[in-house]
Amino acid sequence: MALGAALASCVEALLQSRGQANRVWELLEPLAGGDRDAALGAGSACGRLFGALLRRRELRGGRLPAEGSAPTDALGAEEQYKLWMRYRYQDCVESLAELMQHDSFQVKEMSLCTLMNFVELEAQYPLIEVEWKGTVTFPRELLKVVVDGLLPLHEDASLLISRFQEYMEYDDVRYFVMKAVTESIGQVMQKTKERPLPFYQQNVFSLISPINMPNKESDMVKFMVKQDNWEELKVSKLQAHKQAFEKMWLSFLKHKLPTGLYKKVLVILHDSILPYMNEPTLMMDFLTVAYGIGGAISLLALNGLFILIHQHNLEYPDFYKKLYSLLDPSIYHVKYRARFFHLADLFLSSSHLPAYLVAAFIKRLSRLALTAPPESLLMVIPFICNLFRRHPACKVLVHRPNGPEDMSEDPYIMEEEEPSESRALESSLWEIQSLQNHYHPDVAKAAAILNQSLSEIEDDISGLLELSAYELFDKEVKKKAVDVPLEFEQVRGLFGKKNDIFAEHFALD
């Protein structure tokens, strides 16, 4: 008899007669054996068997003592059967949890789906005893087994996690997963003594970063299972979900992260994490540390800091000094360039900023522009023009006829970290004047605008922030050539003489 047919026959026998109870080992042994095909068949069969037993309430409820630790003689035959099958159900769950680390993704997926089916059935037909009215019957311990299986320490589980995301649409599942992840992080990271675990931390991020939090309590309508007193329980309250979400992210971010993961967190922090926290200011320490690291990480931290400064009144000492220090040659080349200049534009929009500070930003951006690619120059020149419009006191940099003509005469100190000590207001914008001779005609034309008086209306740079070299090249290629009139004298012969013997060969039809 084929394995599938034998397993199906076994399940039928077990469900029809309690006298066949020992045949459950025919399902559990191939499940724990490790063979791919046997595990797939046995897993499916166990899902059918224990699913039916849960619906029939034929598994003993309550806390389960270790097998053999408590006498069962006092129990009746039915209770002994229910207790024994409950132990076998526990064996099944343990085997399925181990199979979530199997080499075959098909086996992993089968184990995950079978365990989540058990989660749903245990929520409907709880195995725990309801001691008082407010008791939550959701099988948190079983869900914790699933979460631990999704977060292995030494392998990438992103594919299995993506398969699990459909269950995260349930509000109750999402709530208890967030609690389970928080518990897992505390247990795992404590053992490593702050040493990063790249695979584990990446798996946690893959699981929690797509979480879709509800905006209001009325949005919470999709639950895997609802109890009679559901409205009174924490799991139905948005405030409780936000607390679980906040605690989960804070526990994740308090441990040292690999650099690549640091960047991924900062990319989503401002729109996927901060808006759903009860107290976004709790992220202040994480963001200030990230802002102080330098490079791309500091650029990415700007978004979160902007929200905390403008919406939650965060005070950050020497913020503009740090922002000024981020201006280095890489800002015209990094892939986060658009985000940086968008935020820099917002931070420098206040008319209350001192002239020396804005002049220092203008001067450093102009100096760095000398080695920037054309697509960046077409963005930064209008950016600088907008700064002049907002801060007219800085126009002295343009209208200084006897100012320095090159770097050797320039009083501006590029290496000075303190903007107030950079002597930017004593300088001039000879750099922009140099760009008027740029090889790219569009750059030269853009730089020449400073030779004229600027209009009061600011340039819209939003469409230029993402401009790429490819788009610039494509634009040039698509330009239609214009006919240029030239003076032309018809050729009369090889030597151009009136009676040239070769004239007939040059005759035009």
Coordinates of C-alpha atoms in Angstrom, one line a residue:
M1 CA 0.0 0.0 0.0
A2 CA 1.3 3.5 -0.9
L3 CA 2.4 5.7 2.0
G4 CA -0.3 8.3 1.4
A5 CA -3.1 5.6 1.4
A6 CA -1.6 3.9 4.5
L7 CA -1.6 7.2 6.4
A8 CA -5.1 8.1 5.4
S9 CA -6.3 4.6 6.5
C10 CA -4.6 5.1 9.8
V11 CA -6.3 8.4 10.4
E12 CA -9.7 6.9 9.6
A13 CA -9.1 4.1 12.0
L14 CA -8.0 6.4 14.8
L15 CA -11.1 8.6 14.4
Q16 CA -13.5 5.7 14.3
S17 CA -12.3 3.7 17.3
R18 CA -10.5 4.7 20.4
G19 CA -9.2 1.1 20.6
Q20 CA -6.9 2.0 17.7
A21 CA -5.2 4.8 19.7
N22 CA -1.7 3.2 19.6
R23 CA -1.7 3.5 15.8
V24 CA -1.0 7.2 16.2
W25 CA 2.7 6.2 16.3
E26 CA 2.3 5.2 12.6
L27 CA 1.8 9.0 12.0
L28 CA 4.3 10.4 14.5
E29 CA 7.3 8.2 13.6
P30 CA 7.5 9.3 9.9
L31 CA 6.8 12.9 11.0
A32 CA 10.0 12.8 13.1
G33 CA 12.0 10.7 10.7
G34 CA 13.3 13.6 8.6
D35 CA 12.5 12.1 5.1
R36 CA 10.9 14.8 2.9
D37 CA 8.1 12.8 1.4
A38 CA 7.3 10.9 4.6
A39 CA 7.2 14.1 6.6
L40 CA 4.9 15.8 4.1
G41 CA 2.4 12.9 4.2
A42 CA 2.6 12.4 7.9
G43 CA 2.3 16.2 8.6
S44 CA -0.9 16.3 6.5
A45 CA -2.3 13.3 8.2
C46 CA -1.5 14.6 11.7
G47 CA -3.2 17.9 10.7
R48 CA -6.4 16.0 9.8
L49 CA -6.3 13.8 12.9
F50 CA -5.6 16.3 15.6
G51 CA -7.8 18.9 13.9
A52 CA -10.7 16.5 14.2
L53 CA -9.8 15.7 17.8
L54 CA -9.7 19.4 18.7
R55 CA -13.1 20.0 17.2
R56 CA -14.5 17.0 19.0
R57 CA -12.9 18.2 22.3
E58 CA -11.2 14.8 22.7
L59 CA -7.9 16.3 23.9
R60 CA -7.7 16.9 27.7
G61 CA -7.6 20.6 28.6
G62 CA -5.8 22.4 31.3
R63 CA -2.1 22.5 32.2
L64 CA -0.3 19.4 31.1
P65 CA 2.2 17.9 33.6
A66 CA 5.3 16.1 32.2
E67 CA 4.3 12.6 30.9
G68 CA 4.6 10.0 33.6
S69 CA 5.1 12.5 36.4
A70 CA 1.5 12.2 37.7
P71 CA -0.5 9.0 38.4
T72 CA -3.4 8.4 36.0
D73 CA -5.0 5.4 37.8
A74 CA -7.7 7.7 39.3
L75 CA -8.8 8.8 35.9
G76 CA -11.6 7.2 34.0
A77 CA -11.0 5.4 30.7
E78 CA -12.2 8.4 28.7
E79 CA -10.0 10.9 30.6
Q80 CA -7.0 8.6 30.3
Y81 CA -7.6 8.5 26.5
K82 CA -7.9 12.3 26.3
L83 CA -4.8 12.8 28.3
W84 CA -2.8 10.3 26.3
M85 CA -3.9 11.9 23.0
R86 CA -3.0 15.3 24.4
Y87 CA 0.5 14.1 25.0
R88 CA 0.7 12.7 21.4
Y89 CA -0.6 16.1 20.2
Q90 CA 2.2 17.7 22.0
D91 CA 4.7 15.3 20.3
C92 CA 3.2 16.3 17.0
V93 CA 3.6 20.0 17.7
E94 CA 7.2 19.5 18.7
S95 CA 8.0 17.5 15.5
L96 CA 6.3 20.2 13.3
A97 CA 8.4 22.9 15.1
E98 CA 11.6 21.0 14.3
L99 CA 10.4 20.5 10.7
M100 CA 10.3 24.3 10.3
Q101 CA 14.1 24.1 10.1
H102 CA 14.0 21.3 7.4
D103 CA 16.1 21.7 4.3
S104 CA 13.0 21.4 2.1
F105 CA 10.9 24.6 1.8
Q106 CA 7.8 22.5 1.0
V107 CA 8.2 20.7 4.4
K108 CA 8.7 24.1 6.2
E109 CA 5.6 25.5 4.6
M110 CA 3.5 22.4 5.5
S111 CA 4.7 22.6 9.1
L112 CA 3.9 26.3 9.3
C113 CA 0.4 25.9 7.8
T114 CA -0.4 22.9 10.0
L115 CA 0.7 24.7 13.2
M116 CA -1.3 27.8 12.3
N117 CA -4.3 25.6 11.6
F118 CA -3.9 24.2 15.2
V119 CA -3.6 27.8 16.5
E120 CA -7.0 28.7 14.9
L121 CA -8.6 25.5 16.2
E122 CA -7.2 25.9 19.7
A123 CA -8.5 29.5 19.7
Q124 CA -12.0 28.2 18.8
Y125 CA -11.8 25.1 21.0
P126 CA -9.4 26.1 23.8
L127 CA -7.4 23.6 25.7
I128 CA -6.8 26.0 28.6
E129 CA -9.4 26.3 31.4
V130 CA -11.2 29.7 31.5
E131 CA -10.7 30.7 35.1
W132 CA -12.5 34.0 35.0
K133 CA -14.4 36.1 32.6
G134 CA -11.4 38.2 31.3
T135 CA -9.2 35.2 30.5
V136 CA -8.0 35.2 26.9
T137 CA -8.3 31.8 25.3
F138 CA -5.9 32.5 22.4
P139 CA -3.2 29.8 22.3
R140 CA -0.2 32.1 22.9
E141 CA 2.2 29.4 23.7
L142 CA 1.5 27.5 20.5
L143 CA 1.9 30.8 18.5
K144 CA 5.2 31.4 20.3
V145 CA 6.4 28.0 19.0
V146 CA 5.6 29.2 15.5
V147 CA 7.3 32.6 15.9
D148 CA 10.5 30.8 17.3
G149 CA 10.4 28.6 14.2
L150 CA 10.3 31.7 12.0
L151 CA 13.4 33.2 13.7
P152 CA 16.3 30.7 13.4
L153 CA 19.7 32.0 14.5
H154 CA 21.9 30.9 11.6
E155 CA 19.9 30.9 8.4
D156 CA 17.8 33.3 6.4
A157 CA 14.1 32.6 6.8
S158 CA 12.7 35.4 4.7
L159 CA 10.9 33.1 2.3
L160 CA 9.0 31.3 5.1
I161 CA 8.3 34.6 6.8
S162 CA 6.8 36.0 3.6
R163 CA 4.5 32.9 3.6
F164 CA 3.5 33.7 7.1
Q165 CA 2.5 37.4 6.3
E166 CA -1.1 36.4 5.3
Y167 CA -1.8 35.5 9.0
M168 CA -0.5 38.9 10.2
E169 CA -3.7 40.4 8.6
Y170 CA -5.6 39.1 11.6
D171 CA -5.6 41.7 14.4
D172 CA -5.4 39.1 17.2
V173 CA -2.6 37.1 15.5
R174 CA -0.6 40.3 14.9
Y175 CA -1.0 41.4 18.6
F176 CA 0.2 38.1 20.0
V177 CA 3.0 37.8 17.4
M178 CA 4.4 41.2 18.5
K179 CA 4.4 40.0 22.1
A180 CA 6.1 36.7 21.1
V181 CA 8.8 38.6 19.1
T182 CA 9.5 40.9 22.1
E183 CA 9.9 37.8 24.3
S184 CA 12.1 36.1 21.7
I185 CA 14.4 39.1 21.4
G186 CA 14.9 39.2 25.2
Q187 CA 15.7 35.5 25.4
V188 CA 18.0 35.3 22.4
M189 CA 20.0 38.6 22.6
Q190 CA 20.6 38.3 26.3
K191 CA 22.6 35.1 25.7
T192 CA 24.9 36.7 23.1
K193 CA 26.0 39.5 25.4
E194 CA 25.2 42.3 22.9
R195 CA 27.1 40.5 20.0
P196 CA 25.1 41.0 16.7
L197 CA 23.4 38.0 15.3
P198 CA 23.0 39.0 11.6
F199 CA 20.7 36.2 10.5
Y200 CA 18.5 36.3 13.6
Q201 CA 18.2 40.1 13.5
Q202 CA 17.5 40.1 9.8
N203 CA 14.8 37.5 10.3
V204 CA 13.2 39.6 13.1
F205 CA 13.2 42.6 10.8
S206 CA 11.7 40.6 8.0
L207 CA 8.9 39.6 10.3
I208 CA 8.1 42.9 12.0
S209 CA 8.9 45.5 9.3
P210 CA 5.8 44.7 7.1
I211 CA 3.4 45.0 10.1
N212 CA 0.4 47.0 9.1
M213 CA -0.9 48.8 12.2
P214 CA -4.5 50.0 12.2
N215 CA -5.0 53.8 12.4
K216 CA -8.1 53.7 14.5
E217 CA -9.9 51.2 16.7
S218 CA -12.8 50.9 14.2
D219 CA -10.3 49.5 11.6
M220 CA -9.8 46.5 13.9
V221 CA -12.4 44.2 12.5
K222 CA -10.5 41.1 11.3
F223 CA -9.9 38.6 14.0
M224 CA -9.0 34.9 13.7
V225 CA -11.4 34.1 16.6
K226 CA -13.6 36.3 18.7
Q227 CA -14.6 35.4 22.3
D228 CA -18.0 36.3 23.8
N229 CA -16.4 39.1 25.9
W230 CA -14.1 40.3 23.1
E231 CA -14.8 44.0 23.5
E232 CA -13.5 43.9 27.1
L233 CA -10.2 42.4 26.3
K234 CA -6.9 44.2 25.6
V235 CA -6.5 42.5 22.2
S236 CA -9.4 44.5 20.9
K237 CA -8.0 47.8 22.0
L238 CA -5.8 50.0 19.7
Q239 CA -3.9 51.4 22.7
A240 CA -2.8 47.9 23.7
H241 CA -1.7 47.2 20.1
K242 CA 0.4 50.4 20.1
Q243 CA 2.0 49.5 23.4
A244 CA 2.9 46.0 22.1
F245 CA 4.2 47.5 18.8
E246 CA 6.3 50.1 20.7
K247 CA 7.7 47.6 23.1
M248 CA 8.7 45.2 20.3
W249 CA 10.6 47.9 18.3
L250 CA 12.3 49.3 21.4
S251 CA 13.5 45.8 22.4
F252 CA 14.8 45.2 18.8
L253 CA 16.6 48.6 18.5
K254 CA 18.3 48.6 21.9
H255 CA 20.7 45.9 20.7
K256 CA 23.6 46.6 18.3
L257 CA 22.5 46.1 14.7
P258 CA 24.6 45.2 11.6
T259 CA 25.2 48.3 9.4
G260 CA 23.0 47.2 6.6
L261 CA 20.1 46.5 8.9
Y262 CA 20.7 49.9 10.6
K263 CA 20.0 51.5 7.2
K264 CA 16.9 49.4 6.5
V265 CA 15.4 50.4 9.9
L266 CA 16.1 54.1 9.3
V267 CA 14.5 54.0 5.8
I268 CA 11.1 53.0 7.2
L269 CA 11.3 54.6 10.7
H270 CA 9.6 57.9 9.9
D271 CA 6.5 56.5 8.2
S272 CA 6.1 52.9 9.4
I273 CA 7.2 53.0 13.0
L274 CA 7.0 56.5 14.6
P275 CA 3.4 57.3 13.7
Y276 CA 2.2 54.1 15.5
M277 CA 4.0 54.5 18.8
N278 CA 2.3 55.8 21.9
E279 CA 5.5 57.8 22.7
P280 CA 7.6 58.5 19.6
T281 CA 10.1 60.4 21.8
L282 CA 11.3 57.1 23.2
M283 CA 13.1 56.8 19.8
M284 CA 15.2 59.9 20.6
D285 CA 18.2 58.0 21.9
F286 CA 18.3 55.6 19.0
L287 CA 18.0 58.5 16.5
T288 CA 20.6 60.7 18.1
V289 CA 23.1 57.9 18.2
A290 CA 22.4 57.1 14.6
Y291 CA 22.8 60.8 13.6
G292 CA 26.2 60.8 15.3
I293 CA 27.5 57.8 13.4
G294 CA 28.1 59.7 10.2
G295 CA 27.8 58.9 6.5
A296 CA 24.7 57.4 5.0
I297 CA 23.3 56.4 8.5
S298 CA 23.3 60.0 9.6
L299 CA 21.6 61.1 6.4
L300 CA 18.9 58.5 7.0
A301 CA 18.4 59.4 10.6
L302 CA 17.5 63.0 9.5
N303 CA 13.9 61.9 8.6
G304 CA 13.1 60.6 12.1
L305 CA 14.8 63.5 13.8
F306 CA 12.8 66.0 11.7
I307 CA 9.5 64.4 13.0
L308 CA 10.7 64.5 16.6
I309 CA 11.9 68.1 16.3
H310 CA 8.9 69.5 14.5
Q311 CA 6.1 67.4 15.9
H312 CA 7.3 66.4 19.4
N313 CA 9.5 69.4 20.4
L314 CA 12.8 67.5 20.6
E315 CA 15.7 69.8 21.4
Y316 CA 18.9 68.6 19.7
P317 CA 22.0 70.7 20.7
D318 CA 24.3 71.6 17.8
F319 CA 21.9 70.1 15.3
Y320 CA 22.9 72.5 12.5
K321 CA 26.6 72.0 13.2
K322 CA 26.1 68.2 12.7
L323 CA 24.0 68.8 9.6
Y324 CA 26.8 71.0 8.2
S325 CA 29.4 68.3 8.9
L326 CA 27.3 65.9 6.7
L327 CA 28.1 68.0 3.7
D328 CA 30.9 66.1 2.0
P329 CA 31.6 65.0 -1.6
S330 CA 29.5 61.8 -1.2
I331 CA 26.2 63.7 -0.8
Y332 CA 26.0 64.3 -4.6
H333 CA 26.5 60.6 -5.3
V334 CA 24.7 58.6 -2.6
K335 CA 21.3 57.0 -3.4
Y336 CA 19.7 58.9 -0.5
R337 CA 20.6 62.2 -2.1
A338 CA 17.0 63.2 -2.8
R339 CA 15.9 62.5 0.7
F340 CA 18.8 64.5 2.2
F341 CA 18.3 67.6 0.1
H342 CA 14.5 67.4 0.7
L343 CA 15.1 67.5 4.4
A344 CA 17.9 70.0 4.3
D345 CA 15.6 72.3 2.3
L346 CA 13.0 72.0 5.2
F347 CA 15.6 72.6 7.9
L348 CA 17.0 75.7 6.2
S349 CA 13.6 77.1 5.3
S350 CA 13.3 79.2 8.5
S351 CA 13.9 82.9 8.0
H352 CA 15.1 83.2 11.6
L353 CA 18.4 81.3 10.9
P354 CA 21.5 83.6 11.2
A355 CA 23.1 84.8 8.0
Y356 CA 26.5 83.3 8.9
L357 CA 25.0 79.8 9.2
V358 CA 23.1 79.9 5.8
A359 CA 26.2 81.4 4.1
A360 CA 28.3 78.5 5.4
F361 CA 25.9 76.0 3.9
I362 CA 25.8 77.9 0.6
K363 CA 29.6 78.1 0.5
R364 CA 30.2 74.5 1.3
L365 CA 27.6 73.3 -1.2
S366 CA 29.2 75.5 -3.9
R367 CA 32.7 74.2 -3.1
L368 CA 31.6 70.6 -3.3
A369 CA 29.7 71.4 -6.5
L370 CA 33.0 71.8 -8.4
T371 CA 33.4 68.0 -8.5
A372 CA 29.7 67.1 -8.7
P373 CA 28.1 65.3 -11.7
P374 CA 25.8 67.4 -13.9
E375 CA 22.6 65.8 -12.7
S376 CA 23.4 66.9 -9.1
L377 CA 24.4 70.4 -10.2
L378 CA 21.1 71.0 -11.9
M379 CA 19.5 70.3 -8.6
V380 CA 21.9 72.2 -6.2
I381 CA 22.1 75.4 -8.1
P382 CA 18.3 76.1 -7.8
F383 CA 18.7 74.9 -4.2
I384 CA 21.3 77.6 -3.5
C385 CA 19.2 80.2 -5.3
N386 CA 16.3 79.4 -3.0
L387 CA 18.5 80.0 0.0
F388 CA 19.4 83.4 -1.3
R389 CA 15.7 84.2 -1.8
R390 CA 14.9 83.2 1.9
H391 CA 18.0 84.9 3.3
P392 CA 18.7 88.2 1.4
A393 CA 21.5 89.0 3.8
C394 CA 23.6 86.3 2.1
K395 CA 23.4 88.0 -1.3
V396 CA 26.7 89.7 -0.4
L397 CA 28.3 86.5 -1.6
V398 CA 27.2 87.2 -5.1
H399 CA 27.5 91.0 -5.2
R400 CA 31.1 91.4 -4.0
P401 CA 33.1 92.8 -7.0
N402 CA 36.5 92.7 -5.3
G403 CA 36.0 89.3 -3.7
P404 CA 38.3 86.3 -4.2
E405 CA 38.6 84.9 -7.7
D406 CA 39.9 81.5 -6.8
M407 CA 40.6 79.1 -3.9
S408 CA 44.0 80.6 -3.1
E409 CA 42.5 84.0 -2.2
D410 CA 39.3 82.7 -0.6
P411 CA 39.0 83.4 3.2
Y412 CA 36.4 80.7 3.6
I413 CA 37.8 77.8 5.7
M414 CA 36.4 74.6 4.2
E415 CA 37.8 72.3 7.0
E416 CA 36.3 74.4 9.8
E417 CA 33.6 72.3 11.6
E418 CA 32.0 75.2 13.3
P419 CA 29.9 77.2 10.7
S420 CA 30.3 80.5 12.7
E421 CA 34.1 80.2 12.4
S422 CA 34.2 79.3 8.7
R423 CA 34.3 83.0 7.5
A424 CA 31.8 82.2 4.7
L425 CA 30.3 85.7 4.8
E426 CA 33.7 87.2 3.9
S427 CA 33.9 85.1 0.7
S428 CA 32.2 85.1 -2.7
L429 CA 30.6 82.5 -5.0
W430 CA 33.5 82.2 -7.4
E431 CA 32.6 78.5 -7.6
I432 CA 29.3 79.2 -9.2
Q433 CA 31.0 81.6 -11.6
S434 CA 33.3 78.8 -12.6
L435 CA 30.4 76.6 -13.3
Q436 CA 29.2 79.1 -15.9
N437 CA 32.0 77.6 -18.1
H438 CA 30.8 74.0 -17.4
Y439 CA 31.0 71.5 -20.3
H440 CA 27.3 70.7 -20.0
P441 CA 25.3 73.6 -21.5
D442 CA 22.4 73.1 -19.1
V443 CA 24.7 73.5 -16.1
A444 CA 26.3 76.6 -17.5
K445 CA 22.9 78.1 -18.2
A446 CA 21.7 77.3 -14.7
A447 CA 24.8 78.8 -13.1
A448 CA 24.4 82.0 -15.2
I449 CA 21.1 82.9 -13.4
L450 CA 23.1 84.4 -10.5
N451 CA 24.3 87.1 -12.9
Q452 CA 20.8 88.5 -12.9
S453 CA 18.6 89.6 -10.1
L454 CA 16.6 86.7 -8.7
S455 CA 12.8 86.6 -8.8
E456 CA 11.0 86.4 -5.5
I457 CA 9.3 83.1 -6.4
E458 CA 11.3 80.0 -5.3
D459 CA 12.3 77.4 -7.8
D460 CA 10.5 74.0 -7.5
I461 CA 13.3 71.5 -7.0
S462 CA 11.1 68.5 -6.2
G463 CA 11.3 67.3 -9.8
L464 CA 15.1 67.7 -9.8
L465 CA 15.9 65.7 -6.6
E466 CA 15.6 62.3 -8.3
L467 CA 17.3 63.4 -11.6
S468 CA 19.7 60.8 -12.9
A469 CA 22.5 60.8 -15.4
Y470 CA 20.4 58.5 -17.6
E471 CA 17.5 60.9 -17.7
L472 CA 19.8 63.7 -18.5
F473 CA 21.4 61.8 -21.4
D474 CA 18.0 60.7 -22.6
K475 CA 16.8 64.3 -22.6
E476 CA 19.8 65.4 -24.8
V477 CA 19.3 62.5 -27.2
K478 CA 15.7 63.4 -27.8
K479 CA 16.3 67.0 -28.5
K480 CA 15.4 68.0 -32.1
A481 CA 18.3 69.4 -34.0
V482 CA 17.7 72.9 -35.4
D483 CA 18.8 73.8 -38.9
V484 CA 21.7 76.3 -38.6
P485 CA 22.0 78.8 -41.6
L486 CA 25.5 78.9 -43.1
E487 CA 27.1 80.9 -45.9
F488 CA 27.5 78.7 -48.9
E489 CA 29.3 79.2 -52.3
Q490 CA 28.7 76.7 -55.0
V491 CA 31.8 74.7 -56.1
R492 CA 32.8 75.4 -59.7
G493 CA 35.7 72.9 -60.2
L494 CA 38.6 71.3 -58.7
F495 CA 40.6 74.6 -58.5
G496 CA 37.6 76.9 -58.4
K497 CA 38.5 78.7 -61.6
K498 CA 36.0 80.0 -64.1
N499 CA 37.0 77.7 -67.0
D500 CA 38.2 74.8 -65.0
I501 CA 38.4 71.6 -67.1
F502 CA 37.0 69.6 -64.1
A503 CA 33.9 71.9 -63.8
E504 CA 31.7 69.5 -65.6
H505 CA 32.3 66.8 -63.0
F506 CA 31.1 69.2 -60.2
A507 CA 28.0 70.2 -62.0
L508 CA 24.9 70.1 -59.7
D509 CA 21.7 68.5 -61.0

